[in-house]
Amino acid sequence: AGSLTVEELAGKLNKTTSELIKKLMGLGVMATKNEDLDKTSIELIADDYGVTVEEEEVVDPLDIERYEEEDDPAKLEERAPVVTIMGHVDHGKTTLLDGIRKTKVTDTEAGGITQHIGAYQVEEGGKKVTFLDTPGHAAFTTMRARGAQATDITILVVAADDGVMPQTVEALNHAKAAEVPIIVAVNKTDKENANPDRVMQELTQYELVPEAWGGDTIFVNVSAVKGEGIDELLEMILLVAEVEELKANPAKRALGTVVEAELDKGRGPVATLLVQGGTMNVGDPIVVGHTYGRIRAMMNDVGRRVKTAGPSTPVEITGLNGVPQAGDQFLVFADEKKAKQIGEGRAVRAKEAQRRQTSRVSLDDLYNQI
Ligand code: GDP
Ligand code: MG
């Protein structure tokens, strides 16, 4: 807030940009037309022209929280935990995700398992668990960098025959920074040279101490290829979820995060969204990152068409005017005009920000060449 580019300030003062740039030089400020001016420089200039500066209330179209509905505590209901799987390359993240899906997703009528929407839900003892099918740290860090907190629990996969590796440490540091509880899945326990005790020993260094040794980290031995330990892992996830008291209000306009998105030749922009609050309906006007639209169709994780999606549910939607990015947030609006206005405003803002970034980068390049 409180900043203007040289060009914007020139417009407000009814002066040309080049005149303003000269004026700034005179004041010892070297600036290009897209440069953001700080409050002091703006005041200096304005003073020089004999005008006073009044700060406008900045309505930031990027701030969707402004439009979000407050939660009535009485309306909060238990929701499924959202789980991501992290760990060193080749330690078995993909195999574990597939193994859980295979053993637990029973609804295969709609072609089920072959469908892939970037996230899925399973049931254990009548309770649901949502898995984000985005192994690797990239998705997690991009989401975090965009301020999205979509994960409730992280499963840290460590191969019992390989032990703690650099990306294991990286992953646990990400989870710790995000204050997301960690469950350690010691994988490949079927292998002859598996040494689960060594994994425990090594992780102690990173304050992940098993309960058996007086700590509070849950370790589960699994074999992703054999499907062993998956039930226990799910039980432990539900145990942690219970402690976390995960809740959401299903009775409001939906909001949440983009898991993945792409341009489909036939269907246009397609996005997998994770609903984090509220309930989403077909026909809802929606703003997703810098795109907007009206939800034309929704498909769940087993490829079935659905009309509604509540908290912690992943769902694939069509009907957007562009392709959003993983980690973008979305919000449903009561009226389509508003959604359009805010969506367009956000797109303009994003373009401006990008242009400024580009002009700054090229200036840096120039300096580097000198
Ligand atoms: P990612 O890079 O963490 O996603 O690892 P992958 O799931 O691709 O697995 C890497 C390799 O380890 C593959 O060849 C898997 O078949 C193998 N693998 C994964 N889990 C197990 C397991 O529980 N036991 C054994 N023996 N091999 C496994
Ligand atoms: Mg993988």
mmCIF file of C-alpha atoms and ligand atoms in Angstrom:
data_model
loop_
_atom_site.group_PDB
_atom_site.id
_atom_site.type_symbol
_atom_site.label_atom_id
_atom_site.label_comp_id
_atom_site.label_asym_id
_atom_site.label_seq_id
_atom_site.Cartn_x
_atom_site.Cartn_y
_atom_site.Cartn_z
ATOM 1 C CA ALA A 1 0.000 0.000 0.000
ATOM 2 C CA GLY A 2 0.992 3.597 -0.406
ATOM 3 C CA SER A 3 3.111 3.079 -3.501
ATOM 4 C CA LEU A 4 2.789 4.386 -7.039
ATOM 5 C CA THR A 5 4.900 3.984 -10.127
ATOM 6 C CA VAL A 6 6.465 7.052 -11.730
ATOM 7 C CA GLU A 7 3.977 6.720 -14.581
ATOM 8 C CA GLU A 8 1.000 6.474 -12.224
ATOM 9 C CA LEU A 9 2.138 9.489 -10.225
ATOM 10 C CA ALA A 10 2.648 11.506 -13.415
ATOM 11 C CA GLY A 11 -0.924 10.686 -14.379
ATOM 12 C CA LYS A 12 -2.246 11.832 -11.032
ATOM 13 C CA LEU A 13 -0.271 15.095 -11.250
ATOM 14 C CA ASN A 14 -1.221 15.676 -14.873
ATOM 15 C CA LYS A 15 2.449 15.776 -15.910
ATOM 16 C CA THR A 16 4.304 13.774 -18.515
ATOM 17 C CA THR A 17 6.331 10.799 -17.373
ATOM 18 C CA SER A 18 9.557 12.242 -18.762
ATOM 19 C CA GLU A 19 9.013 15.503 -16.913
ATOM 20 C CA LEU A 20 8.597 13.578 -13.704
ATOM 21 C CA ILE A 21 11.684 11.482 -14.346
ATOM 22 C CA LYS A 22 13.687 14.704 -14.820
ATOM 23 C CA LYS A 23 12.202 16.160 -11.662
ATOM 24 C CA LEU A 24 13.152 13.003 -9.755
ATOM 25 C CA MET A 25 16.707 13.223 -11.078
ATOM 26 C CA GLY A 26 16.862 16.759 -9.793
ATOM 27 C CA LEU A 27 15.917 15.384 -6.394
ATOM 28 C CA GLY A 28 18.606 12.743 -6.645
ATOM 29 C CA VAL A 29 16.235 9.865 -7.395
ATOM 30 C CA MET A 30 17.043 7.789 -10.475
ATOM 31 C CA ALA A 31 13.898 6.033 -11.619
ATOM 32 C CA THR A 32 12.355 4.454 -14.704
ATOM 33 C CA LYS A 33 8.685 4.901 -15.524
ATOM 34 C CA ASN A 34 7.649 1.570 -14.028
ATOM 35 C CA GLU A 35 9.579 2.068 -10.830
ATOM 36 C CA ASP A 36 7.626 1.985 -7.569
ATOM 37 C CA LEU A 37 8.119 5.207 -5.651
ATOM 38 C CA ASP A 38 8.216 5.181 -1.893
ATOM 39 C CA LYS A 39 6.069 7.455 0.212
ATOM 40 C CA THR A 40 8.883 9.950 0.847
ATOM 41 C CA SER A 41 9.654 10.425 -2.843
ATOM 42 C CA ILE A 42 5.953 10.846 -3.637
ATOM 43 C CA GLU A 43 5.659 13.504 -0.942
ATOM 44 C CA LEU A 44 8.805 15.268 -2.118
ATOM 45 C CA ILE A 45 7.497 15.498 -5.662
ATOM 46 C CA ALA A 46 4.000 16.501 -4.635
ATOM 47 C CA ASP A 47 5.420 19.176 -2.381
ATOM 48 C CA ASP A 48 7.501 20.468 -5.269
ATOM 49 C CA TYR A 49 4.346 20.875 -7.340
ATOM 50 C CA GLY A 50 2.505 22.415 -4.404
ATOM 51 C CA VAL A 51 0.011 19.586 -3.930
ATOM 52 C CA THR A 52 -0.738 17.657 -0.799
ATOM 53 C CA VAL A 53 -0.819 13.903 -0.726
ATOM 54 C CA GLU A 54 -3.776 12.044 0.601
ATOM 55 C CA GLU A 55 -3.561 8.295 0.841
ATOM 56 C CA GLU A 56 -6.434 6.510 -0.804
ATOM 57 C CA GLU A 57 -7.784 3.380 0.746
ATOM 58 C CA VAL A 58 -6.231 0.731 -1.411
ATOM 59 C CA VAL A 59 -8.744 -1.865 -2.504
ATOM 60 C CA ASP A 60 -6.578 -4.813 -3.344
ATOM 61 C CA PRO A 61 -8.347 -7.121 -5.737
ATOM 62 C CA LEU A 62 -5.762 -9.764 -4.882
ATOM 63 C CA ASP A 63 -7.028 -10.033 -1.368
ATOM 64 C CA ILE A 64 -9.780 -12.614 -1.595
ATOM 65 C CA GLU A 65 -9.936 -12.864 2.171
ATOM 66 C CA ARG A 66 -11.799 -9.581 2.106
ATOM 67 C CA TYR A 67 -14.680 -11.319 0.450
ATOM 68 C CA GLU A 68 -14.597 -14.444 2.504
ATOM 69 C CA GLU A 69 -17.462 -15.097 4.877
ATOM 70 C CA GLU A 70 -16.747 -15.258 8.604
ATOM 71 C CA ASP A 71 -17.146 -18.663 10.213
ATOM 72 C CA ASP A 72 -19.756 -19.075 12.886
ATOM 73 C CA PRO A 73 -18.081 -21.435 15.412
ATOM 74 C CA ALA A 74 -21.405 -23.206 15.866
ATOM 75 C CA LYS A 75 -21.359 -24.213 12.208
ATOM 76 C CA LEU A 76 -17.928 -25.865 12.279
ATOM 77 C CA GLU A 77 -17.927 -29.565 11.509
ATOM 78 C CA GLU A 78 -15.260 -32.251 11.518
ATOM 79 C CA ARG A 79 -13.505 -32.613 8.178
ATOM 80 C CA ALA A 80 -11.140 -35.167 6.636
ATOM 81 C CA PRO A 81 -7.387 -34.603 7.041
ATOM 82 C CA VAL A 82 -5.484 -33.579 3.902
ATOM 83 C CA VAL A 83 -2.241 -35.513 3.593
ATOM 84 C CA THR A 84 0.836 -35.057 1.406
ATOM 85 C CA ILE A 85 3.666 -37.523 0.969
ATOM 86 C CA MET A 86 7.254 -36.314 0.950
ATOM 87 C CA GLY A 87 10.690 -37.872 1.020
ATOM 88 C CA HIS A 88 13.893 -38.570 -0.858
ATOM 89 C CA VAL A 89 13.761 -39.598 -4.522
ATOM 90 C CA ASP A 90 13.197 -43.328 -5.065
ATOM 91 C CA HIS A 91 12.225 -43.937 -1.461
ATOM 92 C CA GLY A 92 8.757 -44.976 -2.639
ATOM 93 C CA LYS A 93 6.426 -41.931 -2.535
ATOM 94 C CA THR A 94 4.647 -42.742 -5.790
ATOM 95 C CA THR A 95 4.452 -46.440 -4.991
ATOM 96 C CA LEU A 96 2.958 -45.690 -1.589
ATOM 97 C CA LEU A 97 0.375 -43.274 -3.026
ATOM 98 C CA ASP A 98 -0.578 -45.867 -5.635
ATOM 99 C CA GLY A 99 -0.629 -48.632 -3.041
ATOM 100 C CA ILE A 100 -3.000 -46.720 -0.791
ATOM 101 C CA ARG A 101 -5.239 -45.888 -3.723
ATOM 102 C CA LYS A 102 -5.283 -49.467 -4.981
ATOM 103 C CA THR A 103 -6.049 -51.080 -1.652
ATOM 104 C CA LYS A 104 -8.518 -48.464 -0.481
ATOM 105 C CA VAL A 105 -10.436 -46.997 -3.387
ATOM 106 C CA THR A 106 -13.250 -49.459 -3.897
ATOM 107 C CA ASP A 107 -15.460 -47.470 -6.237
ATOM 108 C CA THR A 108 -14.105 -48.582 -9.588
ATOM 109 C CA GLU A 109 -17.392 -48.655 -11.485
ATOM 110 C CA ALA A 110 -16.840 -45.328 -13.183
ATOM 111 C CA GLY A 111 -13.477 -46.420 -14.517
ATOM 112 C CA GLY A 112 -12.166 -45.257 -11.155
ATOM 113 C CA ILE A 113 -8.542 -46.105 -10.730
ATOM 114 C CA THR A 114 -7.603 -45.074 -14.250
ATOM 115 C CA GLN A 115 -8.900 -41.570 -13.532
ATOM 116 C CA HIS A 116 -6.383 -39.129 -12.236
ATOM 117 C CA ILE A 117 -7.262 -35.737 -10.826
ATOM 118 C CA GLY A 118 -4.240 -34.969 -8.670
ATOM 119 C CA ALA A 119 -5.825 -35.927 -5.384
ATOM 120 C CA TYR A 120 -7.954 -38.722 -3.991
ATOM 121 C CA GLN A 121 -9.926 -39.776 -0.944
ATOM 122 C CA VAL A 122 -9.974 -43.106 0.856
ATOM 123 C CA GLU A 123 -11.987 -44.430 3.748
ATOM 124 C CA GLU A 124 -10.723 -46.152 6.867
ATOM 125 C CA GLY A 125 -13.135 -47.261 9.565
ATOM 126 C CA GLY A 126 -15.872 -44.996 8.212
ATOM 127 C CA LYS A 127 -13.638 -41.915 8.154
ATOM 128 C CA LYS A 128 -12.200 -40.204 5.128
ATOM 129 C CA VAL A 129 -8.604 -39.230 4.383
ATOM 130 C CA THR A 130 -7.652 -36.978 1.457
ATOM 131 C CA PHE A 131 -4.315 -37.490 -0.269
ATOM 132 C CA LEU A 132 -2.764 -34.848 -2.459
ATOM 133 C CA ASP A 133 -1.173 -36.705 -5.295
ATOM 134 C CA THR A 134 1.625 -34.209 -5.650
ATOM 135 C CA PRO A 135 4.708 -35.984 -4.404
ATOM 136 C CA GLY A 136 7.908 -34.040 -4.579
ATOM 137 C CA HIS A 137 8.641 -30.853 -2.801
ATOM 138 C CA ALA A 138 7.957 -28.518 -5.679
ATOM 139 C CA ALA A 139 4.191 -28.538 -5.321
ATOM 140 C CA PHE A 140 4.403 -28.167 -1.580
ATOM 141 C CA THR A 141 6.843 -25.262 -1.697
ATOM 142 C CA THR A 142 5.000 -23.477 -4.502
ATOM 143 C CA MET A 143 1.822 -23.675 -2.482
ATOM 144 C CA ARG A 144 3.567 -22.409 0.597
ATOM 145 C CA ALA A 145 5.207 -19.589 -1.328
ATOM 146 C CA ARG A 146 1.734 -18.526 -2.425
ATOM 147 C CA GLY A 147 0.512 -18.546 1.126
ATOM 148 C CA ALA A 148 -1.593 -21.627 0.643
ATOM 149 C CA GLN A 149 -1.690 -24.062 3.471
ATOM 150 C CA ALA A 150 -3.419 -27.074 2.055
ATOM 151 C CA THR A 151 -1.730 -29.842 4.017
ATOM 152 C CA ASP A 152 -2.749 -31.018 7.482
ATOM 153 C CA ILE A 153 -0.364 -33.944 7.831
ATOM 154 C CA THR A 154 2.841 -34.948 6.047
ATOM 155 C CA ILE A 155 3.940 -38.521 5.561
ATOM 156 C CA LEU A 156 7.720 -38.613 5.455
ATOM 157 C CA VAL A 157 8.749 -41.659 3.463
ATOM 158 C CA VAL A 158 12.189 -43.049 4.271
ATOM 159 C CA ALA A 159 13.484 -46.207 2.613
ATOM 160 C CA ALA A 160 14.676 -48.661 5.243
ATOM 161 C CA ASP A 161 17.540 -49.821 3.036
ATOM 162 C CA ASP A 162 18.827 -46.337 2.342
ATOM 163 C CA GLY A 163 18.127 -44.267 5.436
ATOM 164 C CA VAL A 164 17.968 -40.487 5.825
ATOM 165 C CA MET A 165 19.074 -38.679 2.669
ATOM 166 C CA PRO A 166 19.402 -34.972 1.728
ATOM 167 C CA GLN A 167 15.825 -34.653 0.426
ATOM 168 C CA THR A 168 14.558 -36.409 3.548
ATOM 169 C CA VAL A 169 16.036 -33.593 5.596
ATOM 170 C CA GLU A 170 14.740 -30.970 3.172
ATOM 171 C CA ALA A 171 11.248 -32.447 3.384
ATOM 172 C CA LEU A 172 11.155 -32.567 7.158
ATOM 173 C CA ASN A 173 12.405 -29.001 7.323
ATOM 174 C CA HIS A 174 9.584 -27.868 5.016
ATOM 175 C CA ALA A 175 7.019 -29.638 7.153
ATOM 176 C CA LYS A 176 8.470 -28.185 10.344
ATOM 177 C CA ALA A 177 8.513 -24.658 8.898
ATOM 178 C CA ALA A 178 4.868 -25.050 7.933
ATOM 179 C CA GLU A 179 4.114 -26.528 11.366
ATOM 180 C CA VAL A 180 2.577 -29.575 9.744
ATOM 181 C CA PRO A 181 2.693 -32.741 11.860
ATOM 182 C CA ILE A 182 4.930 -35.497 10.469
ATOM 183 C CA ILE A 183 4.277 -39.224 10.437
ATOM 184 C CA VAL A 184 7.281 -41.277 9.364
ATOM 185 C CA ALA A 185 6.595 -44.162 6.993
ATOM 186 C CA VAL A 186 9.621 -46.432 7.010
ATOM 187 C CA ASN A 187 9.292 -48.047 3.599
ATOM 188 C CA LYS A 188 10.788 -51.036 1.779
ATOM 189 C CA THR A 189 10.744 -53.112 4.964
ATOM 190 C CA ASP A 190 10.351 -56.174 2.721
ATOM 191 C CA LYS A 191 13.934 -55.825 1.559
ATOM 192 C CA GLU A 192 16.590 -58.073 2.958
ATOM 193 C CA ASN A 193 18.912 -55.223 3.847
ATOM 194 C CA ALA A 194 16.114 -53.147 5.418
ATOM 195 C CA ASN A 195 17.116 -51.539 8.681
ATOM 196 C CA PRO A 196 14.172 -49.625 10.209
ATOM 197 C CA ASP A 197 16.036 -49.076 13.473
ATOM 198 C CA ARG A 198 18.728 -47.143 11.680
ATOM 199 C CA VAL A 199 16.096 -44.824 10.191
ATOM 200 C CA MET A 200 14.754 -44.124 13.684
ATOM 201 C CA GLN A 201 18.246 -43.565 14.974
ATOM 202 C CA GLU A 202 19.093 -41.123 12.175
ATOM 203 C CA LEU A 203 15.878 -39.129 12.511
ATOM 204 C CA THR A 204 16.458 -38.601 16.219
ATOM 205 C CA GLN A 205 19.024 -36.012 15.154
ATOM 206 C CA TYR A 206 16.190 -34.004 13.628
ATOM 207 C CA GLU A 207 13.960 -34.147 16.688
ATOM 208 C CA LEU A 208 11.821 -36.880 15.226
ATOM 209 C CA VAL A 209 11.970 -39.292 18.153
ATOM 210 C CA PRO A 210 9.778 -42.404 18.136
ATOM 211 C CA GLU A 211 7.280 -42.907 20.934
ATOM 212 C CA ALA A 212 9.057 -46.101 21.941
ATOM 213 C CA TRP A 213 12.125 -43.992 22.712
ATOM 214 C CA GLY A 214 10.275 -41.369 24.696
ATOM 215 C CA GLY A 215 9.480 -39.021 21.824
ATOM 216 C CA ASP A 216 6.195 -38.146 20.189
ATOM 217 C CA THR A 217 6.745 -38.987 16.524
ATOM 218 C CA ILE A 218 4.742 -41.816 15.030
ATOM 219 C CA PHE A 219 6.746 -44.289 12.937
ATOM 220 C CA VAL A 220 5.004 -46.904 10.815
ATOM 221 C CA ASN A 221 6.824 -49.710 9.007
ATOM 222 C CA VAL A 222 5.416 -50.248 5.546
ATOM 223 C CA SER A 223 6.094 -52.015 2.298
ATOM 224 C CA ALA A 224 4.500 -49.987 -0.435
ATOM 225 C CA VAL A 225 4.934 -52.709 -3.065
ATOM 226 C CA LYS A 226 3.411 -55.406 -0.889
ATOM 227 C CA GLY A 227 0.707 -53.164 0.548
ATOM 228 C CA GLU A 228 1.878 -53.938 4.069
ATOM 229 C CA GLY A 229 1.335 -51.456 6.885
ATOM 230 C CA ILE A 230 -1.111 -49.324 4.924
ATOM 231 C CA ASP A 231 -4.022 -49.931 7.316
ATOM 232 C CA GLU A 232 -1.873 -48.994 10.268
ATOM 233 C CA LEU A 233 -0.604 -45.883 8.467
ATOM 234 C CA LEU A 234 -4.183 -44.759 7.800
ATOM 235 C CA GLU A 235 -5.147 -45.401 11.418
ATOM 236 C CA MET A 236 -2.240 -43.263 12.572
ATOM 237 C CA ILE A 237 -3.253 -40.481 10.174
ATOM 238 C CA LEU A 238 -6.745 -40.503 11.673
ATOM 239 C CA LEU A 239 -5.281 -40.486 15.168
ATOM 240 C CA VAL A 240 -3.214 -37.381 14.404
ATOM 241 C CA ALA A 241 -6.210 -35.797 12.669
ATOM 242 C CA GLU A 242 -8.279 -36.295 15.804
ATOM 243 C CA VAL A 243 -5.659 -34.569 17.919
ATOM 244 C CA GLU A 244 -5.548 -31.673 15.429
ATOM 245 C CA GLU A 245 -9.333 -31.232 15.651
ATOM 246 C CA LEU A 246 -9.667 -30.385 11.975
ATOM 247 C CA LYS A 247 -12.867 -28.501 11.307
ATOM 248 C CA ALA A 248 -14.558 -26.485 8.601
ATOM 249 C CA ASN A 249 -17.875 -24.794 7.951
ATOM 250 C CA PRO A 250 -19.660 -26.562 5.104
ATOM 251 C CA ALA A 251 -22.494 -24.026 5.121
ATOM 252 C CA LYS A 252 -20.892 -21.170 3.215
ATOM 253 C CA ARG A 253 -19.537 -20.283 -0.193
ATOM 254 C CA ALA A 254 -16.620 -22.570 -1.015
ATOM 255 C CA LEU A 255 -12.969 -21.585 -0.889
ATOM 256 C CA GLY A 256 -9.729 -23.499 -1.181
ATOM 257 C CA THR A 257 -6.615 -24.171 -3.233
ATOM 258 C CA VAL A 258 -5.713 -25.307 -6.743
ATOM 259 C CA VAL A 259 -3.948 -28.669 -6.716
ATOM 260 C CA GLU A 260 -3.209 -28.720 -10.442
ATOM 261 C CA ALA A 261 -4.577 -27.257 -13.654
ATOM 262 C CA GLU A 262 -4.142 -27.645 -17.378
ATOM 263 C CA LEU A 263 -5.644 -26.769 -20.719
ATOM 264 C CA ASP A 264 -7.630 -29.685 -22.095
ATOM 265 C CA LYS A 265 -8.118 -29.719 -25.861
ATOM 266 C CA GLY A 266 -11.769 -30.609 -25.638
ATOM 267 C CA ARG A 267 -12.894 -29.197 -22.306
ATOM 268 C CA GLY A 268 -10.827 -26.028 -22.071
ATOM 269 C CA PRO A 269 -9.209 -25.048 -18.760
ATOM 270 C CA VAL A 270 -9.497 -27.887 -16.246
ATOM 271 C CA ALA A 271 -8.519 -27.457 -12.599
ATOM 272 C CA THR A 272 -8.354 -29.813 -9.660
ATOM 273 C CA LEU A 273 -9.454 -27.880 -6.612
ATOM 274 C CA LEU A 274 -9.259 -28.827 -2.983
ATOM 275 C CA VAL A 275 -12.282 -27.427 -1.165
ATOM 276 C CA GLN A 276 -11.072 -26.266 2.251
ATOM 277 C CA GLY A 277 -14.203 -24.546 3.492
ATOM 278 C CA GLY A 278 -17.803 -24.280 2.436
ATOM 279 C CA THR A 279 -19.589 -26.293 -0.212
ATOM 280 C CA MET A 280 -19.102 -25.877 -3.938
ATOM 281 C CA ASN A 281 -21.942 -26.379 -6.395
ATOM 282 C CA VAL A 282 -22.208 -26.754 -10.143
ATOM 283 C CA GLY A 283 -23.185 -23.340 -11.498
ATOM 284 C CA ASP A 284 -21.299 -21.364 -8.824
ATOM 285 C CA PRO A 285 -19.541 -18.170 -9.974
ATOM 286 C CA ILE A 286 -15.902 -18.507 -8.964
ATOM 287 C CA VAL A 287 -12.577 -16.657 -8.926
ATOM 288 C CA VAL A 288 -9.542 -18.937 -9.156
ATOM 289 C CA GLY A 289 -6.169 -17.195 -8.923
ATOM 290 C CA HIS A 290 -6.266 -14.764 -11.827
ATOM 291 C CA THR A 291 -9.021 -16.569 -13.652
ATOM 292 C CA TYR A 292 -12.773 -16.681 -13.180
ATOM 293 C CA GLY A 293 -15.889 -18.311 -14.500
ATOM 294 C CA ARG A 294 -18.925 -20.331 -13.592
ATOM 295 C CA ILE A 295 -18.518 -23.983 -12.662
ATOM 296 C CA ARG A 296 -19.809 -25.903 -15.670
ATOM 297 C CA ALA A 297 -19.121 -29.439 -14.452
ATOM 298 C CA MET A 298 -17.492 -31.146 -11.477
ATOM 299 C CA MET A 299 -15.928 -34.590 -11.337
ATOM 300 C CA ASN A 300 -14.766 -36.407 -8.233
ATOM 301 C CA ASP A 301 -11.582 -38.443 -7.747
ATOM 302 C CA VAL A 302 -13.063 -41.631 -9.198
ATOM 303 C CA GLY A 303 -14.344 -39.931 -12.317
ATOM 304 C CA ARG A 304 -17.959 -39.492 -11.276
ATOM 305 C CA ARG A 305 -19.887 -36.361 -12.042
ATOM 306 C CA VAL A 306 -20.952 -34.642 -8.845
ATOM 307 C CA LYS A 307 -23.111 -31.610 -8.138
ATOM 308 C CA THR A 308 -21.611 -30.576 -4.807
ATOM 309 C CA ALA A 309 -18.277 -30.834 -2.988
ATOM 310 C CA GLY A 310 -17.728 -30.112 0.706
ATOM 311 C CA PRO A 311 -14.636 -29.458 2.872
ATOM 312 C CA SER A 312 -11.490 -31.561 2.228
ATOM 313 C CA THR A 313 -12.933 -32.855 -1.047
ATOM 314 C CA PRO A 314 -10.809 -32.771 -4.193
ATOM 315 C CA VAL A 315 -12.779 -32.127 -7.339
ATOM 316 C CA GLU A 316 -12.021 -31.363 -10.960
ATOM 317 C CA ILE A 317 -13.874 -28.437 -12.464
ATOM 318 C CA THR A 318 -14.390 -26.900 -15.884
ATOM 319 C CA GLY A 319 -15.805 -23.504 -16.808
ATOM 320 C CA LEU A 320 -12.866 -21.143 -16.152
ATOM 321 C CA ASN A 321 -11.722 -18.479 -18.622
ATOM 322 C CA GLY A 322 -8.052 -19.406 -18.183
ATOM 323 C CA VAL A 323 -5.671 -21.890 -16.593
ATOM 324 C CA PRO A 324 -4.804 -21.089 -12.953
ATOM 325 C CA GLN A 325 -1.634 -22.266 -11.227
ATOM 326 C CA ALA A 326 -1.104 -24.898 -8.557
ATOM 327 C CA GLY A 327 -1.252 -23.178 -5.197
ATOM 328 C CA ASP A 328 -3.637 -20.443 -6.358
ATOM 329 C CA GLN A 329 -6.560 -19.850 -4.074
ATOM 330 C CA PHE A 330 -10.163 -19.838 -5.117
ATOM 331 C CA LEU A 331 -13.366 -18.396 -3.788
ATOM 332 C CA VAL A 332 -16.969 -18.831 -4.842
ATOM 333 C CA PHE A 333 -19.055 -15.682 -5.191
ATOM 334 C CA ALA A 334 -22.742 -15.137 -4.780
ATOM 335 C CA ASP A 335 -23.039 -13.230 -8.005
ATOM 336 C CA GLU A 336 -21.381 -13.684 -11.348
ATOM 337 C CA LYS A 337 -20.815 -9.998 -12.059
ATOM 338 C CA LYS A 338 -18.790 -9.629 -8.885
ATOM 339 C CA ALA A 339 -16.736 -12.709 -9.717
ATOM 340 C CA LYS A 340 -16.016 -11.346 -13.174
ATOM 341 C CA GLN A 341 -15.068 -7.915 -11.866
ATOM 342 C CA ILE A 342 -12.717 -9.326 -9.236
ATOM 343 C CA GLY A 343 -11.289 -11.945 -11.577
ATOM 344 C CA GLU A 344 -10.520 -9.333 -14.217
ATOM 345 C CA GLY A 345 -9.048 -6.983 -11.623
ATOM 346 C CA ARG A 346 -6.757 -9.706 -10.387
ATOM 347 C CA ALA A 347 -5.633 -10.537 -13.928
ATOM 348 C CA VAL A 348 -4.773 -6.886 -14.597
ATOM 349 C CA ARG A 349 -2.878 -6.634 -11.328
ATOM 350 C CA ALA A 350 -0.944 -9.795 -12.086
ATOM 351 C CA LYS A 351 0.041 -8.477 -15.511
ATOM 352 C CA GLU A 352 1.172 -5.166 -14.057
ATOM 353 C CA ALA A 353 3.210 -6.887 -11.387
ATOM 354 C CA GLN A 354 4.797 -9.093 -14.014
ATOM 355 C CA ARG A 355 5.613 -6.116 -16.229
ATOM 356 C CA ARG A 356 7.266 -4.315 -13.346
ATOM 357 C CA GLN A 357 9.244 -7.424 -12.533
ATOM 358 C CA THR A 358 10.354 -7.731 -16.149
ATOM 359 C CA SER A 359 11.402 -4.114 -16.440
ATOM 360 C CA ARG A 360 13.318 -4.404 -13.219
ATOM 361 C CA VAL A 361 14.987 -7.591 -14.361
ATOM 362 C CA SER A 362 16.078 -6.018 -17.630
ATOM 363 C CA LEU A 363 17.488 -3.051 -15.751
ATOM 364 C CA ASP A 364 19.439 -5.453 -13.553
ATOM 365 C CA ASP A 365 20.695 -7.214 -16.656
ATOM 366 C CA LEU A 366 21.877 -3.875 -17.969
ATOM 367 C CA TYR A 367 23.779 -3.103 -14.792
ATOM 368 C CA ASN A 368 25.313 -6.578 -14.852
ATOM 369 C CA GLN A 369 26.669 -5.927 -18.329
ATOM 370 C CA ILE A 370 28.412 -2.765 -17.263
HETATM 371 P P1 GDP B 1 9.630 -42.006 -5.461
HETATM 372 O O1 GDP B 1 10.725 -41.415 -6.282
HETATM 373 O O2 GDP B 1 9.799 -41.678 -4.006
HETATM 374 O O3 GDP B 1 8.253 -41.692 -5.957
HETATM 375 O O4 GDP B 1 9.826 -43.593 -5.517
HETATM 376 P P2 GDP B 1 9.009 -44.665 -6.355
HETATM 377 O O5 GDP B 1 7.680 -44.919 -5.773
HETATM 378 O O6 GDP B 1 9.086 -44.335 -7.790
HETATM 379 O O7 GDP B 1 9.869 -45.976 -6.054
HETATM 380 C C1 GDP B 1 11.240 -46.091 -6.432
HETATM 381 C C2 GDP B 1 11.597 -47.559 -6.598
HETATM 382 O O8 GDP B 1 11.483 -48.236 -5.359
HETATM 383 C C3 GDP B 1 10.673 -48.293 -7.556
HETATM 384 O O9 GDP B 1 11.440 -49.190 -8.326
HETATM 385 C C4 GDP B 1 9.738 -49.065 -6.642
HETATM 386 O O10 GDP B 1 9.242 -50.220 -7.213
HETATM 387 C C5 GDP B 1 10.629 -49.355 -5.454
HETATM 388 N N1 GDP B 1 9.846 -49.476 -4.211
HETATM 389 C C6 GDP B 1 8.972 -48.606 -3.722
HETATM 390 N N2 GDP B 1 8.438 -49.056 -2.567
HETATM 391 C C7 GDP B 1 9.023 -50.256 -2.324
HETATM 392 C C8 GDP B 1 8.888 -51.246 -1.282
HETATM 393 O O11 GDP B 1 8.115 -51.122 -0.338
HETATM 394 N N3 GDP B 1 9.686 -52.333 -1.390
HETATM 395 C C9 GDP B 1 10.538 -52.527 -2.431
HETATM 396 N N4 GDP B 1 11.259 -53.642 -2.426
HETATM 397 N N5 GDP B 1 10.681 -51.641 -3.414
HETATM 398 C C10 GDP B 1 9.931 -50.516 -3.377
HETATM 399 MG MG MG B 2 7.699 -40.448 -7.596
#
